[in-house]
Amino acid sequence: MNAPLLLNRSFADEPDLAALAVDLLRGPKALTELSIEDARRVISYTRLIRVREGEVLTREGEPAGDGFMLLLIDGEVTVDNIVPSRTEPMVVSVLGPGHLIGETALLDGGPRTATCIATTPIIGAGLSRNAVLRMISADPEAAVKLMIGISARMAQRLRAVNQQQRVYHQLLSAMQGEVGELQRQLQHVMDGSMSRAGRQAED
């Protein structure tokens, strides 16, 4: 996200949502490495953000700006990627409560890697790069644990991509083998047909 959307306020006004955000941040879809106290400290640096249905949260290739990361508390978001063989973006996943969006841009501030669109009204906890810098200054222990958690999450994603590449390579090799066998069979049939045609011509 280049900027907070629609509503941006402190979680101090919404203690129930803050408690839910703490639980979700430590959940299996986000940063399981954080203790409950670590998560509370991180959430204290976030802002409560509400997004209308249909809003574009991030757009693939665009600058990240302040590098907001969003923890989804309520609602769903589609994640689209541009595929070279297609003219339109392809939905690659649907994210719901507990998922993180934009953690890569939070680290490096680089261009967004996907387009994320709110398919329902969204409630989230937004964490900017500026907020992380304040955390590093005021609470370096919490900042380090946050960075370790995000890095671990990205490492898991990289392993999953590598595993997918291995599976694709195996499938490609198997398909190439099948195509080669079909070509050999076709050549055998063609050779047989030519041989029979030659014998018929001699007769």
PDB file of C-alpha atoms in Angstrom:
ATOM      1  CA  MET A   1       0.000   0.000   0.000  1.00  0.00           C
ATOM      2  CA  ASN A   2       1.294   3.416  -0.864  1.00  0.00           C
ATOM      3  CA  ALA A   3      -0.850   5.017   1.856  1.00  0.00           C
ATOM      4  CA  PRO A   4      -3.362   4.034   4.535  1.00  0.00           C
ATOM      5  CA  LEU A   5      -6.833   3.680   3.078  1.00  0.00           C
ATOM      6  CA  LEU A   6     -10.022   5.383   4.278  1.00  0.00           C
ATOM      7  CA  LEU A   7      -9.556   5.018   8.028  1.00  0.00           C
ATOM      8  CA  ASN A   8      -6.255   5.130   9.832  1.00  0.00           C
ATOM      9  CA  ARG A   9      -6.269   5.355  13.601  1.00  0.00           C
ATOM     10  CA  SER A  10      -4.668   3.946  16.716  1.00  0.00           C
ATOM     11  CA  PHE A  11      -5.621   0.517  18.039  1.00  0.00           C
ATOM     12  CA  ALA A  12      -5.914   2.151  21.455  1.00  0.00           C
ATOM     13  CA  ASP A  13      -9.471   3.055  20.388  1.00  0.00           C
ATOM     14  CA  GLU A  14     -10.291  -0.589  19.603  1.00  0.00           C
ATOM     15  CA  PRO A  15      -8.874  -2.888  22.347  1.00  0.00           C
ATOM     16  CA  ASP A  16     -10.883  -5.915  21.176  1.00  0.00           C
ATOM     17  CA  LEU A  17      -9.532  -5.591  17.631  1.00  0.00           C
ATOM     18  CA  ALA A  18      -6.038  -5.071  19.018  1.00  0.00           C
ATOM     19  CA  ALA A  19      -6.271  -8.324  20.986  1.00  0.00           C
ATOM     20  CA  LEU A  20      -7.530 -10.147  17.887  1.00  0.00           C
ATOM     21  CA  ALA A  21      -4.677  -8.675  15.832  1.00  0.00           C
ATOM     22  CA  VAL A  22      -2.159  -9.969  18.394  1.00  0.00           C
ATOM     23  CA  ASP A  23      -3.600 -13.497  18.138  1.00  0.00           C
ATOM     24  CA  LEU A  24      -3.665 -13.408  14.324  1.00  0.00           C
ATOM     25  CA  LEU A  25      -0.101 -12.074  14.077  1.00  0.00           C
ATOM     26  CA  ARG A  26       1.099 -15.132  16.002  1.00  0.00           C
ATOM     27  CA  GLY A  27      -1.068 -17.517  13.979  1.00  0.00           C
ATOM     28  CA  PRO A  28      -0.013 -20.151  11.429  1.00  0.00           C
ATOM     29  CA  LYS A  29      -0.609 -17.814   8.465  1.00  0.00           C
ATOM     30  CA  ALA A  30       1.637 -15.048   9.820  1.00  0.00           C
ATOM     31  CA  LEU A  31       4.563 -14.969  12.278  1.00  0.00           C
ATOM     32  CA  THR A  32       4.443 -18.020  14.546  1.00  0.00           C
ATOM     33  CA  GLU A  33       7.897 -17.213  15.958  1.00  0.00           C
ATOM     34  CA  LEU A  34       6.562 -14.263  17.959  1.00  0.00           C
ATOM     35  CA  SER A  35       5.598 -14.622  21.606  1.00  0.00           C
ATOM     36  CA  ILE A  36       2.362 -13.013  22.740  1.00  0.00           C
ATOM     37  CA  GLU A  37       4.329 -10.164  24.315  1.00  0.00           C
ATOM     38  CA  ASP A  38       6.369  -9.669  21.123  1.00  0.00           C
ATOM     39  CA  ALA A  39       3.141  -9.548  19.100  1.00  0.00           C
ATOM     40  CA  ARG A  40       1.621  -6.985  21.473  1.00  0.00           C
ATOM     41  CA  ARG A  41       4.678  -4.773  21.072  1.00  0.00           C
ATOM     42  CA  VAL A  42       4.566  -5.033  17.282  1.00  0.00           C
ATOM     43  CA  ILE A  43       0.819  -4.329  17.118  1.00  0.00           C
ATOM     44  CA  SER A  44       1.352  -1.225  19.257  1.00  0.00           C
ATOM     45  CA  TYR A  45       3.241   0.263  16.269  1.00  0.00           C
ATOM     46  CA  THR A  46       0.508  -0.562  13.751  1.00  0.00           C
ATOM     47  CA  ARG A  47      -2.517   1.477  12.716  1.00  0.00           C
ATOM     48  CA  LEU A  48      -6.102   0.286  12.371  1.00  0.00           C
ATOM     49  CA  ILE A  49      -7.013   0.424   8.681  1.00  0.00           C
ATOM     50  CA  ARG A  50     -10.391  -0.111   7.040  1.00  0.00           C
ATOM     51  CA  VAL A  51     -10.728  -0.629   3.294  1.00  0.00           C
ATOM     52  CA  ARG A  52     -13.837  -0.608   1.102  1.00  0.00           C
ATOM     53  CA  GLU A  53     -14.769  -3.558  -1.085  1.00  0.00           C
ATOM     54  CA  GLY A  54     -13.175  -3.234  -4.523  1.00  0.00           C
ATOM     55  CA  GLU A  55     -10.243  -1.073  -3.389  1.00  0.00           C
ATOM     56  CA  VAL A  56      -6.806  -1.941  -4.790  1.00  0.00           C
ATOM     57  CA  LEU A  57      -4.437  -2.372  -1.859  1.00  0.00           C
ATOM     58  CA  THR A  58      -1.293  -2.955  -3.920  1.00  0.00           C
ATOM     59  CA  ARG A  59      -0.612  -2.956  -7.658  1.00  0.00           C
ATOM     60  CA  GLU A  60       2.054  -5.186  -9.198  1.00  0.00           C
ATOM     61  CA  GLY A  61       5.143  -3.276 -10.317  1.00  0.00           C
ATOM     62  CA  GLU A  62       4.255   0.002  -8.592  1.00  0.00           C
ATOM     63  CA  PRO A  63       6.635   1.564  -6.035  1.00  0.00           C
ATOM     64  CA  ALA A  64       5.899   0.532  -2.468  1.00  0.00           C
ATOM     65  CA  GLY A  65       6.196   4.070  -1.145  1.00  0.00           C
ATOM     66  CA  ASP A  66       6.253   3.868   2.646  1.00  0.00           C
ATOM     67  CA  GLY A  67       6.211   0.083   2.344  1.00  0.00           C
ATOM     68  CA  PHE A  68       3.074  -0.730   4.311  1.00  0.00           C
ATOM     69  CA  MET A  69       2.574  -4.326   5.453  1.00  0.00           C
ATOM     70  CA  LEU A  70      -1.004  -5.281   6.295  1.00  0.00           C
ATOM     71  CA  LEU A  71      -2.208  -7.980   8.676  1.00  0.00           C
ATOM     72  CA  LEU A  72      -5.730  -8.986   7.634  1.00  0.00           C
ATOM     73  CA  ILE A  73      -8.073  -9.012  10.626  1.00  0.00           C
ATOM     74  CA  ASP A  74     -11.364  -9.343   8.759  1.00  0.00           C
ATOM     75  CA  GLY A  75     -12.344  -9.712   5.096  1.00  0.00           C
ATOM     76  CA  GLU A  76     -10.842 -11.282   1.973  1.00  0.00           C
ATOM     77  CA  VAL A  77      -8.306 -10.156  -0.602  1.00  0.00           C
ATOM     78  CA  THR A  78      -7.487 -11.635  -4.004  1.00  0.00           C
ATOM     79  CA  VAL A  79      -3.852 -11.775  -5.107  1.00  0.00           C
ATOM     80  CA  ASP A  80      -3.308 -11.362  -8.868  1.00  0.00           C
ATOM     81  CA  ASN A  81      -0.125 -11.787 -10.904  1.00  0.00           C
ATOM     82  CA  ILE A  82       0.680 -10.954 -14.521  1.00  0.00           C
ATOM     83  CA  VAL A  83       1.440 -14.181 -16.413  1.00  0.00           C
ATOM     84  CA  PRO A  84       3.504 -13.794 -19.631  1.00  0.00           C
ATOM     85  CA  SER A  85       1.229 -16.100 -21.630  1.00  0.00           C
ATOM     86  CA  ARG A  86      -1.930 -14.160 -20.662  1.00  0.00           C
ATOM     87  CA  THR A  87      -3.135 -10.633 -21.384  1.00  0.00           C
ATOM     88  CA  GLU A  88      -5.074 -10.347 -18.114  1.00  0.00           C
ATOM     89  CA  PRO A  89      -3.817 -10.871 -14.540  1.00  0.00           C
ATOM     90  CA  MET A  90      -4.504 -14.290 -13.046  1.00  0.00           C
ATOM     91  CA  VAL A  91      -5.816 -14.799  -9.517  1.00  0.00           C
ATOM     92  CA  VAL A  92      -3.204 -16.903  -7.746  1.00  0.00           C
ATOM     93  CA  SER A  93      -4.678 -16.938  -4.232  1.00  0.00           C
ATOM     94  CA  VAL A  94      -7.368 -15.611  -1.932  1.00  0.00           C
ATOM     95  CA  LEU A  95      -6.248 -14.355   1.488  1.00  0.00           C
ATOM     96  CA  GLY A  96      -8.329 -14.009   4.635  1.00  0.00           C
ATOM     97  CA  PRO A  97      -7.893 -13.161   8.321  1.00  0.00           C
ATOM     98  CA  GLY A  98      -4.411 -13.874   9.644  1.00  0.00           C
ATOM     99  CA  HIS A  99      -2.621 -13.430   6.328  1.00  0.00           C
ATOM    100  CA  LEU A 100       0.051 -10.807   5.733  1.00  0.00           C
ATOM    101  CA  ILE A 101       0.253  -8.589   2.658  1.00  0.00           C
ATOM    102  CA  GLY A 102       3.294  -6.567   1.653  1.00  0.00           C
ATOM    103  CA  GLU A 103       5.963  -7.952   3.973  1.00  0.00           C
ATOM    104  CA  THR A 104       8.549  -7.948   1.148  1.00  0.00           C
ATOM    105  CA  ALA A 105       8.076  -4.217   0.523  1.00  0.00           C
ATOM    106  CA  LEU A 106       8.291  -3.615   4.264  1.00  0.00           C
ATOM    107  CA  LEU A 107      11.833  -4.974   4.146  1.00  0.00           C
ATOM    108  CA  ASP A 108      13.222  -3.468   0.942  1.00  0.00           C
ATOM    109  CA  GLY A 109      10.774  -0.799  -0.219  1.00  0.00           C
ATOM    110  CA  GLY A 110      10.936  -2.267  -3.729  1.00  0.00           C
ATOM    111  CA  PRO A 111       8.125  -2.508  -6.306  1.00  0.00           C
ATOM    112  CA  ARG A 112       5.050  -4.489  -5.370  1.00  0.00           C
ATOM    113  CA  THR A 113       5.208  -8.125  -6.485  1.00  0.00           C
ATOM    114  CA  ALA A 114       1.444  -8.646  -6.857  1.00  0.00           C
ATOM    115  CA  THR A 115      -1.873  -6.849  -7.163  1.00  0.00           C
ATOM    116  CA  CYS A 116      -4.098  -7.231  -4.100  1.00  0.00           C
ATOM    117  CA  ILE A 117      -7.773  -6.285  -4.288  1.00  0.00           C
ATOM    118  CA  ALA A 118     -10.296  -6.215  -1.442  1.00  0.00           C
ATOM    119  CA  THR A 119     -13.178  -8.485  -2.444  1.00  0.00           C
ATOM    120  CA  THR A 120     -15.006  -7.604   0.790  1.00  0.00           C
ATOM    121  CA  PRO A 121     -14.690  -4.722   3.245  1.00  0.00           C
ATOM    122  CA  ILE A 122     -11.345  -5.103   5.007  1.00  0.00           C
ATOM    123  CA  ILE A 123     -10.171  -4.457   8.550  1.00  0.00           C
ATOM    124  CA  GLY A 124      -6.426  -4.695   9.014  1.00  0.00           C
ATOM    125  CA  ALA A 125      -3.395  -3.693  11.051  1.00  0.00           C
ATOM    126  CA  GLY A 126      -1.026  -1.619   8.926  1.00  0.00           C
ATOM    127  CA  LEU A 127       2.678  -1.368   9.710  1.00  0.00           C
ATOM    128  CA  SER A 128       4.793   1.130   7.776  1.00  0.00           C
ATOM    129  CA  ARG A 129       8.549   1.215   7.275  1.00  0.00           C
ATOM    130  CA  ASN A 130       8.631   4.470   9.242  1.00  0.00           C
ATOM    131  CA  ALA A 131       6.924   2.699  12.143  1.00  0.00           C
ATOM    132  CA  VAL A 132       9.513  -0.076  11.955  1.00  0.00           C
ATOM    133  CA  LEU A 133      12.294   2.515  12.119  1.00  0.00           C
ATOM    134  CA  ARG A 134      10.682   3.937  15.261  1.00  0.00           C
ATOM    135  CA  MET A 135      10.460   0.422  16.670  1.00  0.00           C
ATOM    136  CA  ILE A 136      14.149  -0.178  15.955  1.00  0.00           C
ATOM    137  CA  SER A 137      14.989   2.964  17.912  1.00  0.00           C
ATOM    138  CA  ALA A 138      12.567   2.513  20.825  1.00  0.00           C
ATOM    139  CA  ASP A 139      12.204  -1.285  21.057  1.00  0.00           C
ATOM    140  CA  PRO A 140      15.044  -2.966  19.127  1.00  0.00           C
ATOM    141  CA  GLU A 141      14.320  -6.407  20.591  1.00  0.00           C
ATOM    142  CA  ALA A 142      10.773  -6.416  19.217  1.00  0.00           C
ATOM    143  CA  ALA A 143      12.022  -5.066  15.872  1.00  0.00           C
ATOM    144  CA  VAL A 144      14.625  -7.819  15.572  1.00  0.00           C
ATOM    145  CA  LYS A 145      12.076 -10.526  16.357  1.00  0.00           C
ATOM    146  CA  LEU A 146       9.699  -9.038  13.783  1.00  0.00           C
ATOM    147  CA  MET A 147      12.422  -9.051  11.111  1.00  0.00           C
ATOM    148  CA  ILE A 148      13.423 -12.619  11.994  1.00  0.00           C
ATOM    149  CA  GLY A 149       9.789 -13.708  11.744  1.00  0.00           C
ATOM    150  CA  ILE A 150       9.315 -12.063   8.361  1.00  0.00           C
ATOM    151  CA  SER A 151      12.618 -13.499   7.087  1.00  0.00           C
ATOM    152  CA  ALA A 152      11.610 -16.992   8.225  1.00  0.00           C
ATOM    153  CA  ARG A 153       8.272 -16.609   6.437  1.00  0.00           C
ATOM    154  CA  MET A 154      10.006 -15.530   3.226  1.00  0.00           C
ATOM    155  CA  ALA A 155      12.460 -18.438   3.508  1.00  0.00           C
ATOM    156  CA  GLN A 156       9.527 -20.861   3.766  1.00  0.00           C
ATOM    157  CA  ARG A 157       7.981 -19.294   0.683  1.00  0.00           C
ATOM    158  CA  LEU A 158      11.273 -19.630  -1.208  1.00  0.00           C
ATOM    159  CA  ARG A 159      11.510 -23.319  -0.272  1.00  0.00           C
ATOM    160  CA  ALA A 160       7.947 -23.845  -1.492  1.00  0.00           C
ATOM    161  CA  VAL A 161       8.790 -22.162  -4.817  1.00  0.00           C
ATOM    162  CA  ASN A 162      11.905 -24.316  -5.177  1.00  0.00           C
ATOM    163  CA  GLN A 163       9.823 -27.433  -4.517  1.00  0.00           C
ATOM    164  CA  GLN A 164       7.311 -26.338  -7.150  1.00  0.00           C
ATOM    165  CA  GLN A 165      10.130 -25.817  -9.645  1.00  0.00           C
ATOM    166  CA  ARG A 166      11.407 -29.327  -8.985  1.00  0.00           C
ATOM    167  CA  VAL A 167       7.921 -30.754  -9.524  1.00  0.00           C
ATOM    168  CA  TYR A 168       7.522 -28.753 -12.754  1.00  0.00           C
ATOM    169  CA  HIS A 169      10.917 -29.986 -13.956  1.00  0.00           C
ATOM    170  CA  GLN A 170       9.928 -33.605 -13.243  1.00  0.00           C
ATOM    171  CA  LEU A 171       6.621 -33.131 -15.073  1.00  0.00           C
ATOM    172  CA  LEU A 172       8.400 -31.507 -18.019  1.00  0.00           C
ATOM    173  CA  SER A 173      10.908 -34.358 -18.207  1.00  0.00           C
ATOM    174  CA  ALA A 174       8.100 -36.922 -18.102  1.00  0.00           C
ATOM    175  CA  MET A 175       6.163 -35.071 -20.825  1.00  0.00           C
ATOM    176  CA  GLN A 176       9.290 -34.840 -22.992  1.00  0.00           C
ATOM    177  CA  GLY A 177       9.774 -38.582 -22.581  1.00  0.00           C
ATOM    178  CA  GLU A 178       6.165 -39.264 -23.598  1.00  0.00           C
ATOM    179  CA  VAL A 179       6.447 -36.941 -26.605  1.00  0.00           C
ATOM    180  CA  GLY A 180       9.662 -38.682 -27.652  1.00  0.00           C
ATOM    181  CA  GLU A 181       7.969 -42.076 -27.400  1.00  0.00           C
ATOM    182  CA  LEU A 182       5.000 -40.855 -29.457  1.00  0.00           C
ATOM    183  CA  GLN A 183       7.384 -39.515 -32.101  1.00  0.00           C
ATOM    184  CA  ARG A 184       9.170 -42.877 -32.251  1.00  0.00           C
ATOM    185  CA  GLN A 185       5.852 -44.719 -32.610  1.00  0.00           C
ATOM    186  CA  LEU A 186       4.688 -42.322 -35.308  1.00  0.00           C
ATOM    187  CA  GLN A 187       7.959 -42.719 -37.185  1.00  0.00           C
ATOM    188  CA  HIS A 188       7.594 -46.517 -36.947  1.00  0.00           C
ATOM    189  CA  VAL A 189       4.064 -46.327 -38.383  1.00  0.00           C
ATOM    190  CA  MET A 190       5.233 -44.011 -41.186  1.00  0.00           C
ATOM    191  CA  ASP A 191       8.179 -46.278 -42.004  1.00  0.00           C
ATOM    192  CA  GLY A 192       5.836 -49.268 -42.140  1.00  0.00           C
ATOM    193  CA  SER A 193       3.410 -47.437 -44.410  1.00  0.00           C
ATOM    194  CA  MET A 194       6.206 -46.379 -46.764  1.00  0.00           C
ATOM    195  CA  SER A 195       7.544 -49.934 -46.838  1.00  0.00           C
ATOM    196  CA  ARG A 196       4.135 -51.346 -47.715  1.00  0.00           C
ATOM    197  CA  ALA A 197       3.603 -48.678 -50.371  1.00  0.00           C
ATOM    198  CA  GLY A 198       6.965 -49.563 -51.905  1.00  0.00           C
ATOM    199  CA  ARG A 199       6.127 -53.276 -52.060  1.00  0.00           C
ATOM    200  CA  GLN A 200       2.754 -52.528 -53.635  1.00  0.00           C
ATOM    201  CA  ALA A 201       4.440 -50.377 -56.270  1.00  0.00           C
ATOM    202  CA  GLU A 202       6.846 -53.227 -57.130  1.00  0.00           C
ATOM    203  CA  ASP A 203       3.923 -55.627 -57.530  1.00  0.00           C
TER     204      ASP A 203
END
